[in-house]
Each structure stands twice: as structure tokens, then as C-alpha cells.
Amino acid sequence: HVIRLEQSDDEYKVLVDLVPLNDSEKNVDVRTNGNILTVRAAGMHGIGGRKSLVEFTQSYMFGDDVDLSKLTKERKGDMYIITIPIEE
């Protein structure tokens, strides 16, 4: 899975594997609209003369316990991590 969602008691984390995305966080686009988070990711993948486009779009709808304006984004190794705090 290139994009996956994990939940703990106090936050959600959207984890994006950058390896198939040319190992570049610039190939990840994060947008919010109300309580919907959309992650779009794309990259060229292939060996030698054979190249193909890898593209993913994933949307998540959150409840009222989440304020998407407070999300943070960071790179750790080959992962791009979007963290969304859960509010009481």
C-alpha cells in the first residue's frame, strides 16, 4: 500500500510510501475541504526504457473531533507522514 491510515487515541496518521513516487515528497499533494482530506500522489516508475506512471488518490472524511487546519506534514526516511490531532 502506498497510502495508509493509522489511528491512535489522540491522532490520525496518513502514511505515504515515497519509494514508488520517485522518493520525493514533492510528488504528494495534500488538500482539505471541510472535514475531507484528499491525498494525491504520483511518480514515474520503471526500469530501463520501460516507464509507467504510478498515481494514487485517497480521500478520508473525518468527524467533528478533527480540525484539519491543525494537520502537520513531515518526511521520515522513505515515508511522508500527515498527522491530524484528535480533539476532545
XYZ file of C-alpha atoms in Angstrom:
88
model
C 0.000 0.000 0.000
C 1.358 3.370 -0.970
C -1.084 5.292 1.260
C -2.458 4.003 4.553
C -4.291 5.454 7.565
C -3.457 4.659 11.181
C -5.391 5.831 14.239
C -4.266 6.140 17.841
C -6.074 7.611 20.852
C -5.034 11.186 20.106
C -4.277 11.386 16.374
C -4.681 10.013 12.897
C -1.636 9.437 10.716
C -1.743 9.145 6.939
C 1.441 7.375 5.825
C 2.629 7.737 2.230
C 5.397 5.449 0.936
C 7.647 7.688 -1.184
C 9.667 4.884 -2.824
C 7.251 4.341 -5.773
C 6.847 8.140 -6.011
C 10.442 8.814 -7.080
C 11.313 9.109 -3.373
C 10.141 12.729 -3.404
C 7.603 14.381 -1.119
C 7.093 16.947 -3.917
C 5.045 14.238 -5.643
C 2.475 14.270 -2.823
C -0.366 16.827 -2.864
C -2.422 17.246 0.325
C -5.690 19.189 0.234
C -8.503 19.782 2.682
C -12.110 20.717 2.066
C -14.202 20.987 5.212
C -13.650 17.710 7.059
C -12.352 15.838 3.979
C -8.642 15.226 3.490
C -7.507 14.260 -0.013
C -4.020 12.913 -0.685
C -2.902 12.710 -4.312
C 0.432 11.111 -5.164
C 2.152 10.419 -8.464
C 5.535 9.337 -9.757
C 7.293 7.702 -12.686
C 8.261 4.097 -12.080
C 10.216 1.739 -14.261
C 13.481 0.137 -15.265
C 15.416 0.994 -18.406
C 13.251 2.202 -21.265
C 10.006 0.924 -19.749
C 8.428 3.568 -17.572
C 4.928 3.816 -16.202
C 3.066 6.415 -14.219
C 2.115 5.476 -10.663
C -0.783 7.589 -9.414
C -2.997 7.351 -6.327
C -5.758 9.485 -4.883
C -7.200 8.739 -1.467
C -9.808 10.755 0.423
C -10.720 10.493 4.092
C -13.753 12.019 5.779
C -13.308 12.892 9.453
C -15.821 13.663 12.189
C -16.223 16.826 14.247
C -13.399 15.738 16.598
C -10.810 16.688 13.961
C -9.655 20.152 12.855
C -7.851 19.645 9.550
C -6.319 23.132 9.776
C -4.061 21.715 12.532
C -2.568 18.906 10.466
C 1.206 18.628 10.148
C 3.346 17.092 7.401
C 6.847 15.672 7.724
C 9.210 13.295 5.998
C 10.819 10.429 7.909
C 13.072 8.211 5.808
C 11.053 6.927 2.858
C 7.738 7.896 4.450
C 5.740 11.118 4.203
C 3.592 11.432 7.321
C 0.483 13.600 7.658
C -0.591 13.863 11.309
C -4.081 15.029 12.277
C -4.712 15.601 16.003
C -7.959 14.342 17.526
C -9.567 16.932 19.797
C -11.693 16.213 22.856
